[in-house]
Amino acid sequence: MRVAAVADIHVGVDSVGRVAAGLRHVNERADLLLLAGDLTRCGEPVEARAVAGELVGVEIPVVAVLGNHDHHAGRVAEVVGILEDVGVVVLDGAATTVGVDGTTVGIAGVKGFGGGFAGANATAFGEPAMKAFVGETKREAARLHDALVAVRPHTDRVIALLHYAPVPETLRGERLEIYPFLGSHLLAEAIDTAGADLVVHGHAHNGSERGVTPGGIRVRNAAQPVIQRAYRIYDLGEPAVRDAPVAATG
Amino acid sequence: MAEPQEYLVHHIQDALATDPRARELGVDVQVAGDRVVLTGTAATPAQRASIAEVVAELADGYEVVNEMTVLSPAEDETIEELS
């Protein structure tokens, strides 16, 4: 099972053809394409139509979450509708399943939000604005957890797809002061509790590519300025045999 | 009195996030001497140019040095095995 992933393509109306050119061979190289948020520059429907145009040649399933840029114009429903019209599955607290050659992969997706990481994180204390900020992250983490739990029993592999970062390792290279705006450990806790095989996120353009959750799940920052290529391909291998009977020993 | 440089950086970053010509949060802005140096990545050459234009309007009296790169992401066949 080969999964292609990229985040932060930031398509604007002046971007025609730039993303499509990088996706020319994706159909033969991967079984699935993940887009980890910030598909558009500021979430305008005209930009979402530009994204749809860039994906015309992609025949493998495309699964996406939105990012903060996709929310800026306040026209999320229209953006989602335009992407869905061209077959993109846009996840927001839900999961989808893709089957390839008898193997199934479940993808649970949310945008996520900020708050920082253990020891230097925001808490829901004091002013309503602070409680709202942390509350948003807690809701996103809970929705991700529930989506992972719902999809996991029915699939061979599970991927958590986010825009914001669940761990600080993939932020290395960013200024420490902005970590609380780039992700939250609450997202990692949700993933570790529910279980997954891989986490893909974006958002941190100056961050690092590889990290791991405290529970040992691999995390990849697929932000295009980080990976410096059209997309990354991860091979999730053959499915493990679950609940295999223990062989009798003599 | 001229605006302290720290505030200028903040005003520039605010403008880059909100000005319709830029709409980019990933620009690193440094004010050094009489120069404003921009680093980071832009999605297109046009966006790279507009970002410098927005900065030049705010940074009166400064030279704008645009060292931003434009992503031209190519495909490659590298596969990371995660099994």
CSV table of C-alpha atoms in Angstrom, one decimal:
chain,number,residue,atom,x,y,z
A,1,MET,CA,0.0,0.0,0.0
A,2,ARG,CA,1.7,3.2,-1.2
A,3,VAL,CA,0.4,6.4,0.1
A,4,ALA,CA,1.4,9.7,-1.5
A,5,ALA,CA,1.1,12.8,0.7
A,6,VAL,CA,1.6,16.6,0.5
A,7,ALA,CA,0.4,19.5,2.5
A,8,ASP,CA,0.4,23.3,2.1
A,9,ILE,CA,0.1,23.5,-1.7
A,10,HIS,CA,-1.5,27.0,-1.2
A,11,VAL,CA,-3.1,27.1,-4.6
A,12,GLY,CA,-4.1,30.6,-5.7
A,13,VAL,CA,-5.6,31.8,-9.0
A,14,ASP,CA,-2.1,32.5,-10.3
A,15,SER,CA,-1.0,28.9,-9.7
A,16,VAL,CA,-2.5,27.2,-12.7
A,17,GLY,CA,-0.7,24.0,-13.7
A,18,ARG,CA,2.0,24.2,-11.0
A,19,VAL,CA,0.5,21.4,-8.8
A,20,ALA,CA,-0.8,19.4,-11.7
A,21,ALA,CA,2.7,19.3,-13.2
A,22,GLY,CA,4.0,17.6,-10.0
A,23,LEU,CA,1.3,15.0,-10.0
A,24,ARG,CA,1.8,13.6,-13.5
A,25,HIS,CA,3.1,10.2,-12.3
A,26,VAL,CA,1.3,9.9,-9.0
A,27,ASN,CA,-1.3,7.4,-10.5
A,28,GLU,CA,1.4,4.9,-11.3
A,29,ARG,CA,3.5,5.5,-8.1
A,30,ALA,CA,0.9,5.5,-5.4
A,31,ASP,CA,-2.4,3.9,-4.5
A,32,LEU,CA,-3.8,6.9,-2.6
A,33,LEU,CA,-3.1,10.7,-2.4
A,34,LEU,CA,-3.4,12.6,0.9
A,35,LEU,CA,-3.7,16.4,1.1
A,36,ALA,CA,-2.9,17.5,4.7
A,37,GLY,CA,-4.5,21.0,4.6
A,38,ASP,CA,-3.9,24.5,3.2
A,39,LEU,CA,-4.9,23.4,-0.3
A,40,THR,CA,-5.8,27.1,-1.0
A,41,ARG,CA,-4.2,30.4,-0.3
A,42,CYS,CA,-7.2,31.8,1.6
A,43,GLY,CA,-10.2,29.6,1.2
A,44,GLU,CA,-12.0,31.4,-1.6
A,45,PRO,CA,-14.2,29.2,-3.8
A,46,VAL,CA,-12.3,30.4,-6.9
A,47,GLU,CA,-9.2,29.0,-5.4
A,48,ALA,CA,-10.9,25.7,-4.5
A,49,ARG,CA,-11.9,25.5,-8.2
A,50,ALA,CA,-8.3,26.0,-9.1
A,51,VAL,CA,-7.4,23.1,-6.8
A,52,ALA,CA,-10.0,20.9,-8.5
A,53,GLY,CA,-8.5,21.8,-11.8
A,54,GLU,CA,-5.0,20.8,-10.6
A,55,LEU,CA,-6.4,17.4,-9.6
A,56,VAL,CA,-8.0,16.5,-12.9
A,57,GLY,CA,-5.4,14.0,-13.9
A,58,VAL,CA,-5.3,12.2,-10.6
A,59,GLU,CA,-7.1,8.9,-10.9
A,60,ILE,CA,-6.2,7.4,-7.5
A,61,PRO,CA,-8.4,8.2,-4.5
A,62,VAL,CA,-7.7,11.7,-3.0
A,63,VAL,CA,-8.4,12.2,0.7
A,64,ALA,CA,-8.0,15.7,2.3
A,65,VAL,CA,-8.4,17.7,5.4
A,66,LEU,CA,-8.6,21.5,5.3
A,67,GLY,CA,-6.1,23.8,6.9
A,68,ASN,CA,-6.2,27.3,8.5
A,69,HIS,CA,-5.8,29.0,5.2
A,70,ASP,CA,-8.8,27.1,3.8
A,71,HIS,CA,-10.9,28.6,6.6
A,72,HIS,CA,-9.7,32.3,6.1
A,73,ALA,CA,-12.5,33.4,3.8
A,74,GLY,CA,-15.2,31.8,5.9
A,75,ARG,CA,-16.5,29.8,2.9
A,76,VAL,CA,-15.7,26.3,4.1
A,77,ALA,CA,-18.9,24.7,2.9
A,78,GLU,CA,-18.4,26.0,-0.6
A,79,VAL,CA,-14.8,24.9,-0.7
A,80,VAL,CA,-15.7,21.4,0.5
A,81,GLY,CA,-18.5,21.2,-2.1
A,82,ILE,CA,-16.2,22.1,-4.9
A,83,LEU,CA,-13.6,19.6,-3.9
A,84,GLU,CA,-16.2,16.8,-3.3
A,85,ASP,CA,-17.6,17.5,-6.8
A,86,VAL,CA,-14.4,16.3,-8.3
A,87,GLY,CA,-14.2,13.3,-6.1
A,88,VAL,CA,-12.0,14.5,-3.2
A,89,VAL,CA,-13.0,13.0,0.1
A,90,VAL,CA,-12.7,15.9,2.6
A,91,LEU,CA,-12.5,14.7,6.2
A,92,ASP,CA,-13.5,16.8,9.2
A,93,GLY,CA,-13.9,14.6,12.2
A,94,ALA,CA,-14.7,11.5,10.1
A,95,ALA,CA,-13.0,8.6,8.5
A,96,THR,CA,-13.0,6.9,5.1
A,97,THR,CA,-11.7,3.6,3.9
A,98,VAL,CA,-9.8,2.9,0.7
A,99,GLY,CA,-9.2,-0.6,-0.6
A,100,VAL,CA,-6.3,-1.6,-2.8
A,101,ASP,CA,-5.7,-5.2,-3.9
A,102,GLY,CA,-7.4,-6.7,-0.9
A,103,THR,CA,-5.7,-4.4,1.6
A,104,THR,CA,-7.8,-1.7,3.3
A,105,VAL,CA,-6.5,1.5,4.8
A,106,GLY,CA,-8.7,3.7,7.0
A,107,ILE,CA,-8.0,7.5,7.1
A,108,ALA,CA,-9.3,9.5,10.0
A,109,GLY,CA,-9.0,13.2,9.5
A,110,VAL,CA,-9.4,16.6,11.3
A,111,LYS,CA,-7.8,20.0,10.9
A,112,GLY,CA,-6.6,20.0,14.5
A,113,PHE,CA,-5.6,23.2,16.2
A,114,GLY,CA,-2.9,24.8,18.4
A,115,GLY,CA,-2.1,25.0,22.1
A,116,GLY,CA,1.4,23.9,22.4
A,117,PHE,CA,3.1,20.8,23.9
A,118,ALA,CA,3.5,19.2,27.3
A,119,GLY,CA,5.2,21.5,29.7
A,120,ALA,CA,4.6,24.6,27.6
A,121,ASN,CA,1.0,24.4,26.6
A,122,ALA,CA,-2.1,26.5,26.9
A,123,THR,CA,-4.7,25.5,29.5
A,124,ALA,CA,-8.4,26.2,29.6
A,125,PHE,CA,-8.1,28.7,32.5
A,126,GLY,CA,-9.0,32.4,32.9
A,127,GLU,CA,-10.6,34.4,30.2
A,128,PRO,CA,-13.3,33.0,27.9
A,129,ALA,CA,-11.1,33.6,24.8
A,130,MET,CA,-8.4,31.3,26.4
A,131,LYS,CA,-11.0,28.7,27.2
A,132,ALA,CA,-12.4,28.9,23.7
A,133,PHE,CA,-8.9,28.5,22.2
A,134,VAL,CA,-8.1,25.3,24.2
A,135,GLY,CA,-11.6,24.1,23.9
A,136,GLU,CA,-11.3,24.1,20.1
A,137,THR,CA,-8.2,21.9,20.3
A,138,LYS,CA,-9.9,19.5,22.8
A,139,ARG,CA,-12.9,19.2,20.5
A,140,GLU,CA,-10.6,18.5,17.5
A,141,ALA,CA,-8.6,15.9,19.4
A,142,ALA,CA,-11.8,14.1,20.6
A,143,ARG,CA,-13.3,14.0,17.1
A,144,LEU,CA,-10.0,12.6,15.8
A,145,HIS,CA,-10.0,10.0,18.5
A,146,ASP,CA,-13.6,8.9,17.8
A,147,ALA,CA,-13.0,8.7,14.0
A,148,LEU,CA,-9.9,6.5,14.5
A,149,VAL,CA,-11.7,4.2,16.9
A,150,ALA,CA,-14.6,3.9,14.5
A,151,VAL,CA,-12.5,3.0,11.5
A,152,ARG,CA,-9.8,0.9,13.0
A,153,PRO,CA,-11.6,-2.4,13.5
A,154,HIS,CA,-12.5,-2.5,9.8
A,155,THR,CA,-9.1,-1.8,8.2
A,156,ASP,CA,-5.7,-3.3,7.8
A,157,ARG,CA,-3.9,0.0,8.2
A,158,VAL,CA,-4.9,3.3,9.8
A,159,ILE,CA,-3.7,6.8,9.0
A,160,ALA,CA,-4.4,9.9,11.1
A,161,LEU,CA,-4.5,12.9,8.7
A,162,LEU,CA,-4.2,16.4,10.2
A,163,HIS,CA,-3.1,19.9,9.3
A,164,TYR,CA,-1.7,20.9,12.7
A,165,ALA,CA,1.2,19.0,14.3
A,166,PRO,CA,0.6,16.5,17.0
A,167,VAL,CA,4.3,16.4,18.2
A,168,PRO,CA,7.1,19.0,18.5
A,169,GLU,CA,9.7,16.9,16.7
A,170,THR,CA,8.3,17.8,13.3
A,171,LEU,CA,8.4,21.5,14.2
A,172,ARG,CA,12.1,21.6,14.6
A,173,GLY,CA,13.3,24.5,12.6
A,174,GLU,CA,10.4,26.7,13.5
A,175,ARG,CA,10.8,29.4,16.1
A,176,LEU,CA,10.1,28.0,19.6
A,177,GLU,CA,7.8,30.9,20.4
A,178,ILE,CA,5.3,29.9,17.7
A,179,TYR,CA,5.0,26.2,18.6
A,180,PRO,CA,1.7,26.8,20.4
A,181,PHE,CA,0.2,28.1,17.1
A,182,LEU,CA,1.5,25.1,15.2
A,183,GLY,CA,0.1,22.1,17.1
A,184,SER,CA,-0.9,20.4,20.3
A,185,HIS,CA,0.1,17.3,22.2
A,186,LEU,CA,-3.6,16.7,22.7
A,187,LEU,CA,-3.7,15.5,19.1
A,188,ALA,CA,-0.9,13.0,19.8
A,189,GLU,CA,-2.7,11.8,22.9
A,190,ALA,CA,-5.8,11.1,21.0
A,191,ILE,CA,-3.9,9.2,18.3
A,192,ASP,CA,-1.9,7.2,20.8
A,193,THR,CA,-5.1,6.3,22.7
A,194,ALA,CA,-7.0,5.2,19.6
A,195,GLY,CA,-4.1,3.7,17.7
A,196,ALA,CA,-2.8,4.3,14.2
A,197,ASP,CA,0.0,3.2,11.9
A,198,LEU,CA,1.0,6.7,10.6
A,199,VAL,CA,0.3,10.3,11.2
A,200,VAL,CA,0.5,12.9,8.3
A,201,HIS,CA,0.3,16.6,8.9
A,202,GLY,CA,1.5,19.9,7.5
A,203,HIS,CA,1.3,23.6,8.6
A,204,ALA,CA,4.9,23.9,9.8
A,205,HIS,CA,6.7,25.2,6.7
A,206,ASN,CA,10.1,25.5,8.5
A,207,GLY,CA,9.7,22.3,10.5
A,208,SER,CA,11.2,18.9,10.0
A,209,GLU,CA,9.9,15.9,8.2
A,210,ARG,CA,10.0,13.0,10.7
A,211,GLY,CA,8.9,12.5,14.3
A,212,VAL,CA,7.2,10.0,16.5
A,213,THR,CA,4.3,10.3,19.0
A,214,PRO,CA,5.0,9.5,22.7
A,215,GLY,CA,3.3,6.2,22.0
A,216,GLY,CA,5.6,5.3,19.2
A,217,ILE,CA,3.5,6.1,16.1
A,218,ARG,CA,5.4,7.6,13.2
A,219,VAL,CA,4.6,11.2,12.3
A,220,ARG,CA,5.4,12.8,9.0
A,221,ASN,CA,5.3,16.6,8.2
A,222,ALA,CA,4.4,16.7,4.5
A,223,ALA,CA,4.4,20.5,4.2
A,224,GLN,CA,5.7,21.1,0.7
A,225,PRO,CA,8.4,23.6,1.8
A,226,VAL,CA,9.7,20.8,4.1
A,227,ILE,CA,9.6,17.9,1.7
A,228,GLN,CA,10.8,20.1,-1.2
A,229,ARG,CA,9.1,17.8,-3.8
A,230,ALA,CA,5.7,17.3,-5.2
A,231,TYR,CA,4.7,14.7,-2.6
A,232,ARG,CA,6.2,12.0,-0.5
A,233,ILE,CA,5.4,8.3,-0.8
A,234,TYR,CA,5.1,6.1,2.2
A,235,ASP,CA,4.9,2.3,1.8
A,236,LEU,CA,2.8,0.9,4.5
A,237,GLY,CA,3.7,-2.7,3.5
A,238,GLU,CA,1.5,-5.8,3.7
A,239,PRO,CA,-1.1,-5.9,6.5
A,240,ALA,CA,-0.2,-7.6,9.7
A,241,VAL,CA,-2.2,-10.7,10.5
A,242,ARG,CA,-4.4,-9.8,13.4
A,243,ASP,CA,-5.6,-12.2,16.0
A,244,ALA,CA,-3.7,-15.0,14.3
A,245,PRO,CA,-4.0,-18.3,16.2
A,246,VAL,CA,-0.9,-19.2,18.2
A,247,ALA,CA,0.9,-22.0,16.6
A,248,ALA,CA,1.0,-25.2,18.6
A,249,THR,CA,4.4,-26.2,19.7
A,250,GLY,CA,5.5,-29.7,20.2
B,1,MET,CA,10.9,59.4,16.0
B,2,ALA,CA,11.2,56.4,13.7
B,3,GLU,CA,9.1,53.4,14.5
B,4,PRO,CA,11.1,50.9,16.6
B,5,GLN,CA,12.2,48.0,14.3
B,6,GLU,CA,10.4,45.3,16.4
B,7,TYR,CA,7.0,47.0,15.8
B,8,LEU,CA,7.8,47.3,12.1
B,9,VAL,CA,8.4,43.6,11.9
B,10,HIS,CA,5.0,43.0,13.6
B,11,HIS,CA,3.2,45.4,11.2
B,12,ILE,CA,4.8,43.8,8.2
B,13,GLN,CA,3.8,40.3,9.3
B,14,ASP,CA,0.2,41.4,10.0
B,15,ALA,CA,0.0,43.0,6.5
B,16,LEU,CA,1.4,39.8,4.9
B,17,ALA,CA,-1.3,37.7,6.5
B,18,THR,CA,-4.2,40.1,5.7
B,19,ASP,CA,-3.3,42.0,2.5
B,20,PRO,CA,-5.1,40.2,-0.4
B,21,ARG,CA,-1.9,40.6,-2.5
B,22,ALA,CA,0.1,38.4,0.0
B,23,ARG,CA,-1.9,36.2,2.3
B,24,GLU,CA,1.1,34.4,3.4
B,25,LEU,CA,2.1,33.6,7.0
B,26,GLY,CA,5.3,31.8,6.3
B,27,VAL,CA,7.5,34.8,5.5
B,28,ASP,CA,10.4,35.4,7.9
B,29,VAL,CA,10.9,39.2,8.2
B,30,GLN,CA,14.2,40.6,9.6
B,31,VAL,CA,14.9,44.2,9.9
B,32,ALA,CA,18.7,44.8,10.0
B,33,GLY,CA,20.2,48.3,9.6
B,34,ASP,CA,18.4,50.0,6.8
B,35,ARG,CA,17.3,46.7,5.2
B,36,VAL,CA,14.2,44.5,5.5
B,37,VAL,CA,15.2,41.0,4.5
B,38,LEU,CA,12.5,38.5,3.5
B,39,THR,CA,13.1,34.8,3.6
B,40,GLY,CA,10.7,31.8,3.3
B,41,THR,CA,8.8,30.3,0.5
B,42,ALA,CA,6.1,31.7,-1.9
B,43,ALA,CA,3.8,29.5,-3.9
B,44,THR,CA,4.3,31.4,-7.2
B,45,PRO,CA,6.7,34.1,-8.7
B,46,ALA,CA,3.7,36.5,-8.7
B,47,GLN,CA,3.1,36.0,-5.0
B,48,ARG,CA,6.8,36.4,-4.3
B,49,ALA,CA,6.7,39.8,-6.1
B,50,SER,CA,3.5,41.0,-4.4
B,51,ILE,CA,4.8,40.1,-1.0
B,52,ALA,CA,7.8,42.4,-1.6
B,53,GLU,CA,5.5,45.1,-2.9
B,54,VAL,CA,3.4,45.0,0.3
B,55,VAL,CA,6.5,45.2,2.4
B,56,ALA,CA,8.0,48.1,0.5
B,57,GLU,CA,4.8,50.1,1.1
B,58,LEU,CA,5.2,49.7,4.8
B,59,ALA,CA,8.9,49.9,5.2
B,60,ASP,CA,9.4,53.5,4.0
B,61,GLY,CA,13.1,54.4,4.0
B,62,TYR,CA,14.2,50.8,4.1
B,63,GLU,CA,15.7,48.7,1.2
B,64,VAL,CA,13.6,45.5,0.8
B,65,VAL,CA,15.8,42.5,0.1
B,66,ASN,CA,13.7,39.7,-1.2
B,67,GLU,CA,15.4,36.3,-0.6
B,68,MET,CA,12.2,34.3,-0.7
B,69,THR,CA,12.3,31.2,-2.8
B,70,VAL,CA,9.5,29.9,-5.1
B,71,LEU,CA,8.6,26.2,-4.8
B,72,SER,CA,8.9,24.3,-8.0
B,73,PRO,CA,8.2,20.9,-6.6
B,74,ALA,CA,9.3,18.0,-8.8
B,75,GLU,CA,8.1,14.4,-8.5
B,76,ASP,CA,10.6,11.8,-7.5
B,77,GLU,CA,10.4,8.1,-7.1
B,78,THR,CA,11.8,7.8,-3.5
B,79,ILE,CA,9.6,5.6,-1.4
B,80,GLU,CA,9.9,5.5,2.4
B,81,GLU,CA,9.2,2.0,3.7
B,82,LEU,CA,7.1,2.2,6.9
B,83,SER,CA,6.0,-1.4,7.2
